[in-house]
Short mmCIF file of C-alpha atoms and ligand atoms in Angstrom, two decimals:
data_model
loop_
_atom_site.label_atom_id
_atom_site.label_comp_id
_atom_site.label_asym_id
_atom_site.label_seq_id
_atom_site.Cartn_x
_atom_site.Cartn_y
_atom_site.Cartn_z
CA MET A 19 116.14 -115.25 -78.70
CA THR A 20 117.44 -113.15 -75.85
CA SER A 21 117.98 -109.44 -76.41
CA ILE A 22 120.81 -107.65 -74.70
CA HIS A 23 121.63 -103.97 -74.45
CA LEU A 24 125.16 -102.84 -75.05
CA ALA A 25 126.67 -99.42 -74.56
CA LEU A 26 128.75 -98.85 -77.67
CA GLU A 27 131.46 -96.28 -77.78
CA ILE A 28 131.87 -94.48 -81.11
CA ILE A 29 135.46 -93.73 -82.04
CA ARG A 30 136.10 -91.50 -85.04
CA LEU A 31 138.72 -92.38 -87.61
CA ARG A 32 141.13 -89.53 -88.21
CA PRO A 33 140.80 -88.57 -91.88
CA GLY A 34 144.14 -88.42 -93.61
CA ILE A 35 145.87 -90.06 -90.65
CA ASP A 36 144.21 -93.44 -90.39
CA ASP A 37 145.10 -95.54 -93.43
CA LEU A 38 142.54 -98.35 -93.56
CA SER A 39 145.21 -101.02 -93.77
CA ASP A 40 147.09 -99.47 -90.85
CA ILE A 41 144.70 -98.46 -88.08
CA ASP A 42 145.99 -98.36 -84.54
CA CYS A 43 144.05 -99.84 -81.65
CA PRO A 44 141.95 -97.10 -79.98
CA ASP A 45 142.73 -98.66 -76.58
CA CYS A 46 146.44 -99.37 -76.58
CA HIS A 47 147.56 -97.78 -79.89
CA ALA A 48 149.23 -100.96 -81.11
CA PRO A 49 148.76 -101.70 -84.83
CA MET A 50 145.60 -103.72 -85.44
CA ILE A 51 145.18 -106.68 -87.74
CA ILE A 52 142.46 -105.67 -90.21
CA HIS A 53 140.08 -108.27 -91.62
CA GLN A 54 137.54 -107.83 -94.38
CA PRO A 55 135.00 -110.59 -93.77
CA ASP A 56 132.67 -109.68 -96.67
CA GLU A 57 134.19 -108.81 -100.04
CA SER A 58 130.95 -107.13 -101.12
CA LEU A 59 131.25 -104.71 -98.18
CA PRO A 60 134.79 -103.32 -98.50
CA ASP A 61 134.08 -100.46 -96.09
CA ARG A 62 133.01 -102.77 -93.27
CA LEU A 63 136.04 -104.21 -91.54
CA ILE A 64 136.97 -105.99 -88.34
CA GLY A 65 140.07 -104.82 -86.49
CA ILE A 66 141.68 -107.15 -83.98
CA CYS A 67 144.37 -105.95 -81.62
CA ASP A 68 147.08 -108.49 -80.92
CA SER A 69 148.30 -106.53 -77.95
CA CYS A 70 145.14 -106.05 -75.85
CA THR A 71 142.94 -108.61 -77.72
CA GLY A 72 140.24 -106.00 -78.40
CA TRP A 73 137.90 -106.42 -81.38
CA PHE A 74 136.55 -103.44 -83.29
CA LEU A 75 133.97 -103.02 -86.05
CA ILE A 76 135.23 -100.43 -88.50
CA GLU A 77 132.74 -98.57 -90.71
CA ALA A 78 135.20 -96.90 -93.01
CA ALA A 79 132.62 -95.06 -95.14
CA ALA A 80 131.22 -93.38 -92.03
CA GLY A 81 134.68 -93.00 -90.48
CA LEU A 82 133.64 -94.81 -87.33
CA ILE A 83 135.01 -97.54 -85.09
CA VAL A 84 132.86 -99.41 -82.57
CA ARG A 85 134.38 -101.57 -79.88
CA LEU A 86 132.82 -105.05 -79.90
CA PRO A 87 131.94 -106.69 -76.59
CA ASP A 88 134.50 -109.14 -75.29
CA ASP A 89 133.66 -112.69 -74.27
CA GLU A 90 133.30 -111.64 -70.63
CA ALA A 91 130.67 -109.00 -71.48
CA LEU A 92 128.71 -111.51 -73.55
CA ARG A 93 128.93 -114.19 -70.86
CA ASP A 94 127.49 -111.77 -68.32
CA ALA A 95 124.64 -110.71 -70.63
ZN1 ZN B 118 144.86 -102.77 -78.29
#
């Protein structure tokens, strides 16, 4: 297995403003499509932006969003 290092940017959810079903893209502020891949982890969500194609891991319990690397970043790893 190859290890890679990624610089992850932490984005804070705005309490009382960011409804979990209606989170805007931190990059382009378009509404994101929110996915819940694991029903046993309702606070761990994936947000996908249709507009800029960004993917984000959302840790709702901690109030954090982390931008996931795009395919280009992973190809260059
Ligand atoms: Zn976006």
